[in-house]
Every structure is written in structure tokens, then in C-alpha cells.
CSV table of N, CA and C in Angstrom, one decimal:
chain,number,residue,atom,x,y,z
S,682,UNK,N,-27.1,-19.1,50.2
S,682,UNK,CA,-25.8,-18.4,50.0
S,682,UNK,C,-25.0,-19.1,49.0
S,683,UNK,N,-25.0,-20.5,49.1
S,683,UNK,CA,-24.2,-21.3,48.1
S,683,UNK,C,-24.7,-21.0,46.7
S,684,UNK,N,-26.0,-20.9,46.5
S,684,UNK,CA,-26.5,-20.6,45.2
S,684,UNK,C,-26.0,-19.3,44.6
S,685,UNK,N,-25.9,-18.3,45.4
S,685,UNK,CA,-25.4,-17.0,45.0
S,685,UNK,C,-23.9,-17.1,44.6
S,686,UNK,N,-23.2,-17.8,45.4
S,686,UNK,CA,-21.8,-18.0,45.1
S,686,UNK,C,-21.6,-18.8,43.8
S,687,UNK,N,-22.4,-19.8,43.6
S,687,UNK,CA,-22.3,-20.6,42.4
S,687,UNK,C,-22.7,-19.7,41.2
S,688,UNK,N,-23.8,-18.9,41.4
S,688,UNK,CA,-24.2,-18.0,40.3
S,688,UNK,C,-23.1,-17.0,40.0
S,689,UNK,N,-22.5,-16.5,41.0
S,689,UNK,CA,-21.4,-15.5,40.7
S,689,UNK,C,-20.2,-16.1,40.0
S,690,UNK,N,-19.9,-17.4,40.3
S,690,UNK,CA,-18.8,-18.1,39.7
S,690,UNK,C,-19.2,-18.3,38.2
S,691,UNK,N,-20.4,-18.8,38.0
S,691,UNK,CA,-20.9,-19.1,36.6
S,691,UNK,C,-20.9,-17.8,35.8
S,692,UNK,N,-21.3,-16.7,36.4
S,692,UNK,CA,-21.4,-15.4,35.7
S,692,UNK,C,-20.0,-15.0,35.3
S,693,UNK,N,-19.1,-15.1,36.2
S,693,UNK,CA,-17.7,-14.7,35.8
S,693,UNK,C,-17.1,-15.6,34.7
S,694,UNK,N,-17.4,-16.9,34.8
S,694,UNK,CA,-17.0,-17.8,33.7
S,694,UNK,C,-17.6,-17.5,32.4
S,695,UNK,N,-18.9,-17.1,32.4
S,695,UNK,CA,-19.5,-16.7,31.1
S,695,UNK,C,-18.9,-15.4,30.6
S,696,UNK,N,-18.7,-14.5,31.4
S,696,UNK,CA,-18.1,-13.2,31.0
S,696,UNK,C,-16.7,-13.5,30.4
S,697,UNK,N,-15.9,-14.3,31.1
S,697,UNK,CA,-14.6,-14.7,30.6
S,697,UNK,C,-14.7,-15.3,29.2
S,698,UNK,N,-15.6,-16.3,29.1
S,698,UNK,CA,-15.8,-17.0,27.8
S,698,UNK,C,-16.2,-16.0,26.7
S,699,UNK,N,-17.1,-15.1,27.0
S,699,UNK,CA,-17.6,-14.1,26.1
S,699,UNK,C,-16.4,-13.2,25.6
S,700,UNK,N,-15.6,-12.8,26.6
S,700,UNK,CA,-14.5,-11.9,26.2
S,700,UNK,C,-13.5,-12.7,25.3
S,701,UNK,N,-13.3,-14.0,25.6
S,701,UNK,CA,-12.4,-14.8,24.8
S,701,UNK,C,-13.0,-14.9,23.4
S,702,UNK,N,-14.3,-15.1,23.3
S,702,UNK,CA,-14.9,-15.2,22.0
S,702,UNK,C,-14.8,-13.9,21.2
S,703,UNK,N,-14.9,-12.8,21.9
S,703,UNK,CA,-14.7,-11.5,21.2
S,703,UNK,C,-13.3,-11.4,20.6
S,704,UNK,N,-12.3,-11.8,21.4
S,704,UNK,CA,-10.9,-11.7,21.0
S,704,UNK,C,-10.7,-12.6,19.7
S,705,UNK,N,-11.3,-13.8,19.8
S,705,UNK,CA,-11.2,-14.7,18.6
S,705,UNK,C,-11.9,-14.1,17.4
S,706,UNK,N,-13.0,-13.5,17.6
S,706,UNK,CA,-13.7,-12.9,16.5
S,706,UNK,C,-13.0,-11.8,15.9
S,707,UNK,N,-12.3,-11.0,16.7
S,707,UNK,CA,-11.5,-9.9,16.2
S,707,UNK,C,-10.3,-10.4,15.4
S,708,UNK,N,-9.7,-11.4,15.9
S,708,UNK,CA,-8.6,-12.0,15.2
S,708,UNK,C,-9.0,-12.6,13.8
S,709,UNK,N,-10.2,-13.2,13.8
S,709,UNK,CA,-10.7,-13.8,12.6
S,709,UNK,C,-11.0,-12.7,11.6
S,710,UNK,N,-11.6,-11.6,12.1
S,710,UNK,CA,-11.9,-10.5,11.2
S,710,UNK,C,-10.6,-10.0,10.5
S,711,UNK,N,-9.5,-9.9,11.3
S,711,UNK,CA,-8.3,-9.4,10.7
S,711,UNK,C,-7.7,-10.4,9.7
S,712,UNK,N,-7.8,-11.6,10.0
S,712,UNK,CA,-7.3,-12.7,9.0
S,712,UNK,C,-8.1,-12.7,7.7
S,713,UNK,N,-9.5,-12.5,7.9
S,713,UNK,CA,-10.3,-12.5,6.7
S,713,UNK,C,-10.0,-11.3,5.8
S,714,UNK,N,-9.8,-10.2,6.5
S,714,UNK,CA,-9.5,-8.9,5.8
S,714,UNK,C,-8.2,-9.1,5.0
S,715,UNK,N,-7.2,-9.7,5.6
S,715,UNK,CA,-5.9,-9.9,4.9
S,715,UNK,C,-6.1,-10.9,3.7
S,716,UNK,N,-6.9,-12.0,4.0
S,716,UNK,CA,-7.1,-12.9,2.9
S,716,UNK,C,-7.8,-12.3,1.7
S,717,UNK,N,-8.8,-11.4,2.0
S,717,UNK,CA,-9.5,-10.7,1.0
S,717,UNK,C,-8.6,-9.8,0.2
S,718,UNK,N,-7.7,-9.1,0.9
S,718,UNK,CA,-6.8,-8.2,0.2
S,718,UNK,C,-5.9,-9.0,-0.8
S,719,UNK,N,-5.3,-10.0,-0.3
S,719,UNK,CA,-4.5,-10.9,-1.2
S,719,UNK,C,-5.3,-11.5,-2.3
S,720,UNK,N,-6.5,-11.9,-2.0
S,720,UNK,CA,-7.4,-12.4,-3.0
S,720,UNK,C,-7.6,-11.4,-4.2
S,721,UNK,N,-7.8,-10.2,-3.8
S,721,UNK,CA,-8.0,-9.2,-4.9
S,721,UNK,C,-6.8,-9.0,-5.7
S,722,UNK,N,-5.6,-9.0,-5.1
S,722,UNK,CA,-4.4,-9.0,-5.8
S,722,UNK,C,-4.2,-10.1,-6.8
S,723,UNK,N,-4.7,-11.3,-6.3
S,723,UNK,CA,-4.6,-12.5,-7.2
S,723,UNK,C,-5.6,-12.3,-8.4
S,724,UNK,N,-6.8,-11.8,-8.1
S,724,UNK,CA,-7.8,-11.6,-9.1
S,724,UNK,C,-7.3,-10.7,-10.3
S,725,UNK,N,-6.5,-9.7,-9.9
S,725,UNK,CA,-6.0,-8.7,-10.9
S,725,UNK,C,-4.7,-9.2,-11.6
S,726,UNK,N,-4.3,-10.4,-11.3
S,726,UNK,CA,-3.2,-11.0,-12.0
S,726,UNK,C,-1.9,-11.0,-11.2
S,727,UNK,N,-1.9,-11.4,-10.0
S,727,UNK,CA,-0.8,-11.4,-9.2
S,727,UNK,C,0.3,-12.4,-9.4
S,728,UNK,N,0.0,-13.5,-10.1
S,728,UNK,CA,1.1,-14.4,-10.3
S,728,UNK,C,1.2,-15.5,-9.2
S,729,UNK,N,2.2,-16.3,-9.4
S,729,UNK,CA,2.4,-17.5,-8.5
S,729,UNK,C,2.7,-17.1,-7.1
S,730,UNK,N,3.5,-16.1,-6.9
S,730,UNK,CA,3.9,-15.7,-5.5
S,730,UNK,C,2.6,-15.1,-4.8
S,731,UNK,N,1.9,-14.3,-5.5
S,731,UNK,CA,0.6,-13.8,-4.9
S,731,UNK,C,-0.3,-14.9,-4.6
S,732,UNK,N,-0.5,-15.8,-5.5
S,732,UNK,CA,-1.4,-17.0,-5.2
S,732,UNK,C,-0.9,-17.8,-4.0
S,733,UNK,N,0.4,-18.0,-3.9
S,733,UNK,CA,0.9,-18.7,-2.7
S,733,UNK,C,0.5,-18.0,-1.4
S,734,UNK,N,0.8,-16.7,-1.4
S,734,UNK,CA,0.5,-15.9,-0.2
S,734,UNK,C,-1.0,-15.9,0.1
S,735,UNK,N,-1.8,-15.7,-0.9
S,735,UNK,CA,-3.2,-15.7,-0.7
S,735,UNK,C,-3.7,-17.0,-0.1
S,736,UNK,N,-3.2,-18.2,-0.6
S,736,UNK,CA,-3.6,-19.5,0.0
S,736,UNK,C,-3.1,-19.6,1.4
S,737,UNK,N,-1.9,-19.1,1.7
S,737,UNK,CA,-1.4,-19.1,3.1
S,737,UNK,C,-2.3,-18.2,4.0
S,738,UNK,N,-2.7,-17.1,3.5
S,738,UNK,CA,-3.6,-16.2,4.3
S,738,UNK,C,-5.0,-16.8,4.5
S,739,UNK,N,-5.5,-17.5,3.5
S,739,UNK,CA,-6.8,-18.1,3.6
S,739,UNK,C,-6.7,-19.3,4.6
S,740,UNK,N,-5.6,-20.0,4.6
S,740,UNK,CA,-5.4,-21.1,5.6
S,740,UNK,C,-5.4,-20.5,7.0
S,741,UNK,N,-4.7,-19.4,7.1
S,741,UNK,CA,-4.6,-18.8,8.4
S,741,UNK,C,-6.0,-18.3,8.9
S,742,UNK,N,-6.8,-17.8,8.0
S,742,UNK,CA,-8.1,-17.4,8.3
S,742,UNK,C,-9.0,-18.6,8.7
S,743,UNK,N,-8.8,-19.7,8.0
S,743,UNK,CA,-9.6,-20.9,8.4
S,743,UNK,C,-9.2,-21.4,9.8
S,744,UNK,N,-7.9,-21.4,10.1
S,744,UNK,CA,-7.5,-21.8,11.4
S,744,UNK,C,-8.1,-20.9,12.5
S,745,UNK,N,-8.1,-19.6,12.2
S,745,UNK,CA,-8.7,-18.6,13.2
S,745,UNK,C,-10.2,-18.9,13.3
S,746,UNK,N,-10.9,-19.2,12.2
S,746,UNK,CA,-12.3,-19.4,12.3
S,746,UNK,C,-12.6,-20.7,13.1
S,747,UNK,N,-11.7,-21.7,13.0
S,747,UNK,CA,-11.9,-22.9,13.8
S,747,UNK,C,-11.8,-22.5,15.3
S,748,UNK,N,-10.9,-21.6,15.7
S,748,UNK,CA,-10.8,-21.1,17.0
S,748,UNK,C,-12.1,-20.3,17.4
S,749,UNK,N,-12.6,-19.6,16.5
S,749,UNK,CA,-13.9,-18.9,16.8
S,749,UNK,C,-15.0,-19.9,17.1
S,750,UNK,N,-15.1,-20.9,16.3
S,750,UNK,CA,-16.1,-21.9,16.5
S,750,UNK,C,-16.0,-22.5,17.9
S,751,UNK,N,-14.8,-22.9,18.4
S,751,UNK,CA,-14.5,-23.4,19.7
S,751,UNK,C,-14.9,-22.4,20.8
S,752,UNK,N,-14.5,-21.2,20.6
S,752,UNK,CA,-14.8,-20.1,21.6
S,752,UNK,C,-16.3,-19.9,21.7
S,753,UNK,N,-17.0,-19.9,20.6
S,753,UNK,CA,-18.5,-19.7,20.6
S,753,UNK,C,-19.2,-20.9,21.3
S,754,UNK,N,-18.7,-22.1,21.0
S,754,UNK,CA,-19.3,-23.2,21.7
S,754,UNK,C,-19.1,-23.1,23.2
S,755,UNK,N,-17.9,-22.7,23.6
S,755,UNK,CA,-17.6,-22.6,25.0
S,755,UNK,C,-18.5,-21.5,25.7
S,756,UNK,N,-18.6,-20.4,25.0
S,756,UNK,CA,-19.5,-19.3,25.4
S,756,UNK,C,-20.9,-19.8,25.6
S,757,UNK,N,-21.4,-20.5,24.6
S,757,UNK,CA,-22.7,-21.1,24.7
S,757,UNK,C,-22.9,-22.0,26.0
S,758,UNK,N,-21.9,-22.8,26.2
S,758,UNK,CA,-21.9,-23.7,27.4
S,758,UNK,C,-22.0,-22.9,28.7
S,759,UNK,N,-21.2,-21.9,28.8
S,759,UNK,CA,-21.1,-21.1,30.0
S,759,UNK,C,-22.4,-20.3,30.2
S,760,UNK,N,-23.0,-19.8,29.1
S,760,UNK,CA,-24.3,-19.2,29.2
S,760,UNK,C,-25.4,-20.2,29.7
S,761,UNK,N,-25.3,-21.4,29.2
S,761,UNK,CA,-26.2,-22.4,29.7
S,761,UNK,C,-26.1,-22.7,31.2
S,762,UNK,N,-24.9,-22.7,31.7
S,762,UNK,CA,-24.6,-22.8,33.1
S,762,UNK,C,-25.4,-21.8,33.9
S,763,UNK,N,-25.3,-20.5,33.4
S,763,UNK,CA,-26.0,-19.4,34.1
S,763,UNK,C,-27.5,-19.7,34.0
S,764,UNK,N,-28.0,-20.1,32.9
S,764,UNK,CA,-29.4,-20.4,32.7
S,764,UNK,C,-29.9,-21.5,33.7
S,765,UNK,N,-29.0,-22.6,33.8
S,765,UNK,CA,-29.4,-23.7,34.7
S,765,UNK,C,-29.3,-23.2,36.1
S,766,UNK,N,-28.4,-22.3,36.5
S,766,UNK,CA,-28.2,-21.9,37.9
S,766,UNK,C,-29.4,-21.2,38.4
S,767,UNK,N,-30.0,-20.3,37.6
S,767,UNK,CA,-31.0,-19.4,38.1
S,767,UNK,C,-32.3,-19.4,37.3
S,768,UNK,N,-32.4,-20.3,36.4
S,768,UNK,CA,-33.6,-20.4,35.6
S,768,UNK,C,-33.8,-19.2,34.6
S,769,UNK,N,-32.7,-18.5,34.4
S,769,UNK,CA,-32.7,-17.4,33.5
S,769,UNK,C,-32.5,-17.8,32.1
S,770,UNK,N,-33.0,-17.1,31.1
S,770,UNK,CA,-32.7,-17.5,29.7
S,770,UNK,C,-32.1,-16.4,29.0
S,771,UNK,N,-30.8,-16.5,28.7
S,771,UNK,CA,-30.0,-15.5,28.0
S,771,UNK,C,-29.9,-16.1,26.6
S,772,UNK,N,-30.4,-15.4,25.6
S,772,UNK,CA,-30.3,-15.9,24.2
S,772,UNK,C,-29.0,-15.5,23.6
S,773,UNK,N,-28.4,-16.4,22.9
S,773,UNK,CA,-27.1,-16.1,22.3
S,773,UNK,C,-27.2,-15.9,20.8
S,774,UNK,N,-28.4,-16.0,20.3
S,774,UNK,CA,-28.6,-15.7,18.8
S,774,UNK,C,-28.1,-16.8,17.9
S,775,UNK,N,-27.6,-16.4,16.8
S,775,UNK,CA,-27.2,-17.3,15.8
S,775,UNK,C,-25.7,-17.5,15.7
S,776,UNK,N,-25.0,-17.5,16.8
S,776,UNK,CA,-23.5,-17.6,16.8
S,776,UNK,C,-23.1,-18.9,16.1
S,777,UNK,N,-23.8,-20.0,16.6
S,777,UNK,CA,-23.4,-21.3,16.1
S,777,UNK,C,-23.9,-21.6,14.7
S,778,UNK,N,-25.0,-21.0,14.3
S,778,UNK,CA,-25.4,-21.1,12.9
S,778,UNK,C,-24.3,-20.5,12.0
S,779,UNK,N,-23.7,-19.4,12.5
S,779,UNK,CA,-22.6,-18.8,11.7
S,779,UNK,C,-21.5,-19.8,11.6
S,780,UNK,N,-21.1,-20.4,12.7
S,780,UNK,CA,-20.0,-21.4,12.7
S,780,UNK,C,-20.3,-22.6,11.8
S,781,UNK,N,-21.5,-23.1,11.9
S,781,UNK,CA,-21.8,-24.3,11.1
S,781,UNK,C,-21.9,-23.9,9.6
S,782,UNK,N,-22.5,-22.8,9.3
S,782,UNK,CA,-22.6,-22.3,7.9
S,782,UNK,C,-21.2,-22.2,7.3
S,783,UNK,N,-20.3,-21.6,8.1
S,783,UNK,CA,-19.0,-21.4,7.6
S,783,UNK,C,-18.3,-22.7,7.3
S,784,UNK,N,-18.3,-23.6,8.2
S,784,UNK,CA,-17.6,-24.9,8.0
S,784,UNK,C,-18.3,-25.8,7.1
S,785,UNK,N,-19.6,-25.7,6.9
S,785,UNK,CA,-20.2,-26.6,5.9
S,785,UNK,C,-20.0,-26.1,4.5
S,786,UNK,N,-19.9,-24.8,4.2
S,786,UNK,CA,-19.9,-24.3,2.9
S,786,UNK,C,-18.6,-23.6,2.5
S,787,UNK,N,-17.9,-23.1,3.4
S,787,UNK,CA,-16.8,-22.2,3.0
S,787,UNK,C,-15.6,-23.0,2.4
S,788,UNK,N,-15.4,-24.2,2.9
S,788,UNK,CA,-14.3,-24.9,2.4
S,788,UNK,C,-14.3,-25.1,0.9
S,789,UNK,N,-15.5,-25.3,0.3
S,789,UNK,CA,-15.7,-25.5,-1.1
S,789,UNK,C,-15.4,-24.2,-1.9
S,790,UNK,N,-15.8,-23.1,-1.4
S,790,UNK,CA,-15.8,-21.8,-2.1
S,790,UNK,C,-14.7,-20.9,-1.6
S,791,UNK,N,-13.7,-21.4,-0.9
S,791,UNK,CA,-12.8,-20.5,-0.2
S,791,UNK,C,-12.2,-19.4,-1.0
S,792,UNK,N,-11.9,-19.7,-2.3
S,792,UNK,CA,-11.2,-18.8,-3.1
S,792,UNK,C,-12.1,-17.6,-3.6
S,793,UNK,N,-13.3,-17.8,-3.5
S,793,UNK,CA,-14.2,-16.8,-4.0
S,793,UNK,C,-14.3,-15.6,-3.1
S,794,UNK,N,-14.0,-14.4,-3.7
S,794,UNK,CA,-14.0,-13.2,-2.9
S,794,UNK,C,-15.3,-12.9,-2.2
S,795,UNK,N,-16.4,-13.2,-2.9
S,795,UNK,CA,-17.7,-12.9,-2.3
S,795,UNK,C,-17.9,-13.7,-1.0
S,796,UNK,N,-17.4,-14.9,-1.0
S,796,UNK,CA,-17.6,-15.7,0.2
S,796,UNK,C,-16.8,-15.2,1.4
S,797,UNK,N,-15.6,-14.7,1.1
S,797,UNK,CA,-14.8,-14.1,2.1
S,797,UNK,C,-15.5,-12.8,2.7
S,798,UNK,N,-16.1,-12.0,1.8
S,798,UNK,CA,-16.9,-10.9,2.2
S,798,UNK,C,-18.0,-11.3,3.1
S,799,UNK,N,-18.7,-12.3,2.7
S,799,UNK,CA,-19.9,-12.8,3.5
S,799,UNK,C,-19.4,-13.2,4.9
S,800,UNK,N,-18.3,-13.9,4.9
S,800,UNK,CA,-17.8,-14.4,6.2
S,800,UNK,C,-17.4,-13.2,7.1
S,801,UNK,N,-16.8,-12.1,6.5
S,801,UNK,CA,-16.5,-10.9,7.2
S,801,UNK,C,-17.8,-10.4,7.9
S,802,UNK,N,-18.8,-10.3,7.1
S,802,UNK,CA,-20.1,-9.8,7.6
S,802,UNK,C,-20.6,-10.7,8.7
S,803,UNK,N,-20.5,-12.0,8.6
S,803,UNK,CA,-20.9,-12.9,9.7
S,803,UNK,C,-20.1,-12.7,10.9
S,804,UNK,N,-18.8,-12.5,10.8
S,804,UNK,CA,-17.9,-12.3,12.0
S,804,UNK,C,-18.3,-11.0,12.6
S,805,UNK,N,-18.6,-9.9,11.9
S,805,UNK,CA,-19.0,-8.7,12.4
S,805,UNK,C,-20.3,-8.8,13.2
S,806,UNK,N,-21.3,-9.5,12.6
S,806,UNK,CA,-22.6,-9.8,13.3
S,806,UNK,C,-22.4,-10.6,14.5
S,807,UNK,N,-21.5,-11.6,14.5
S,807,UNK,CA,-21.3,-12.4,15.7
S,807,UNK,C,-20.7,-11.5,16.8
S,808,UNK,N,-19.7,-10.6,16.4
S,808,UNK,CA,-19.1,-9.7,17.4
S,808,UNK,C,-20.2,-8.8,18.0
S,809,UNK,N,-21.1,-8.3,17.2
S,809,UNK,CA,-22.2,-7.5,17.7
S,809,UNK,C,-23.0,-8.3,18.7
S,810,UNK,N,-23.4,-9.5,18.4
S,810,UNK,CA,-24.2,-10.3,19.3
S,810,UNK,C,-23.4,-10.7,20.6
S,811,UNK,N,-22.2,-11.1,20.5
S,811,UNK,CA,-21.4,-11.4,21.7
S,811,UNK,C,-21.3,-10.2,22.5
S,812,UNK,N,-21.0,-9.0,21.9
S,812,UNK,CA,-20.9,-7.8,22.7
S,812,UNK,C,-22.2,-7.5,23.4
S,813,UNK,N,-23.4,-7.7,22.8
S,813,UNK,CA,-24.7,-7.4,23.4
S,813,UNK,C,-24.8,-8.3,24.6
S,814,UNK,N,-24.5,-9.6,24.5
S,814,UNK,CA,-24.7,-10.5,25.6
S,814,UNK,C,-23.7,-10.2,26.7
S,815,UNK,N,-22.5,-9.8,26.4
S,815,UNK,CA,-21.5,-9.4,27.4
S,815,UNK,C,-22.0,-8.2,28.2
S,816,UNK,N,-22.6,-7.2,27.5
S,816,UNK,CA,-23.1,-6.1,28.2
S,816,UNK,C,-24.2,-6.5,29.2
S,817,UNK,N,-25.0,-7.4,28.8
S,817,UNK,CA,-26.1,-7.9,29.7
S,817,UNK,C,-25.4,-8.6,30.9
S,818,UNK,N,-24.4,-9.4,30.6
S,818,UNK,CA,-23.7,-10.1,31.7
S,818,UNK,C,-23.1,-9.1,32.7
S,819,UNK,N,-22.4,-8.1,32.1
S,819,UNK,CA,-21.8,-7.1,33.0
S,819,UNK,C,-22.9,-6.4,33.8
S,820,UNK,N,-24.0,-6.1,33.2
S,820,UNK,CA,-25.1,-5.4,33.9
S,820,UNK,C,-25.6,-6.3,35.1
S,821,UNK,N,-25.7,-7.6,34.8
S,821,UNK,CA,-26.2,-8.5,35.8
S,821,UNK,C,-25.1,-8.6,36.9
S,822,UNK,N,-23.8,-8.7,36.5
S,822,UNK,CA,-22.8,-8.8,37.5
S,822,UNK,C,-22.7,-7.6,38.4
S,823,UNK,N,-23.0,-6.4,37.9
S,823,UNK,CA,-23.0,-5.3,38.8
S,823,UNK,C,-24.1,-5.3,39.8
S,824,UNK,N,-25.2,-6.0,39.5
S,824,UNK,CA,-26.4,-6.1,40.4
S,824,UNK,C,-26.3,-7.2,41.4
S,825,UNK,N,-25.3,-8.1,41.3
S,825,UNK,CA,-25.2,-9.2,42.2
S,825,UNK,C,-24.0,-9.1,43.1
S,826,UNK,N,-24.2,-9.3,44.4
S,826,UNK,CA,-23.1,-9.3,45.4
S,826,UNK,C,-22.7,-10.7,45.6
S,827,UNK,N,-21.3,-10.9,45.6
S,827,UNK,CA,-20.8,-12.3,45.8
S,827,UNK,C,-20.2,-12.4,47.2
């Protein structure tokens, strides 16, 4: 009985961590979109004020992506707790590859619009993967009585 209770607790924690990661990913997507818009304005000759706003938006996006990285690490840890609890293996895909790729390379090329677009694509893909895992956790949760 204790194992079922522990499993239920770990399952709820993983769901909560996944939902938090989804929220962070959605926020990051909004920040990247804003940075991209300001970047295009700068590309077409926006001047000093536009450049300042663009840099501010890019910095905001970077801060959000740092939060995404933390949330994805937490989600991974919680999924591992479920795996340890019942010997189940829930794959989380390349979430952390996305985070590592971003932080290893994006700082150098931050102003490049193509890089922002690529990061938007990565965030969308991470959201799809987190959503897929959450659906599986919800399905498992419905089948378990606590």
C-alpha cells in the first residue's frame, strides 16, 4: 500500500512539474516572438531606440529560457522518480538537448534573427514533447487509485 501511495505522490509531482514546464515554455515562446519582432524592426533601420528595446527584449527572452531550462531539469527529475518507483521508463525526449544547445550557442549569435527563429522552433517542439508526456501521466493517473 505504501508503494501505491508513494507512486501517487511521485505521479502528482511529475504532473505538476510538467505543467510548470509547459507554462515556462509558453512564456519563453512569447518572449522570443517579441524579440524577433523588435529584431526585424532593427534590421529595417529602427535606430538607437529600437536597438535598445530589441536588446531589452532579447535579455528578457534569455531570462525566460533560463527558467525553461530549470523547469525542464525539474521535470526530468520528477519523471525519474516515477521510473525509480515502479520500474517504468517514461522517455522525455530531447528537452535538455534543447536547453544545452540554446545556452551553448545562442549567447554568441543572439542578435541573428535566424537563431531566434530556430529557438522558437525548439520551444514549440519542447512544448509538444512536454504535452505528450503530460498526457501519458494524466492517463496513468486516471488508472491509479490512491
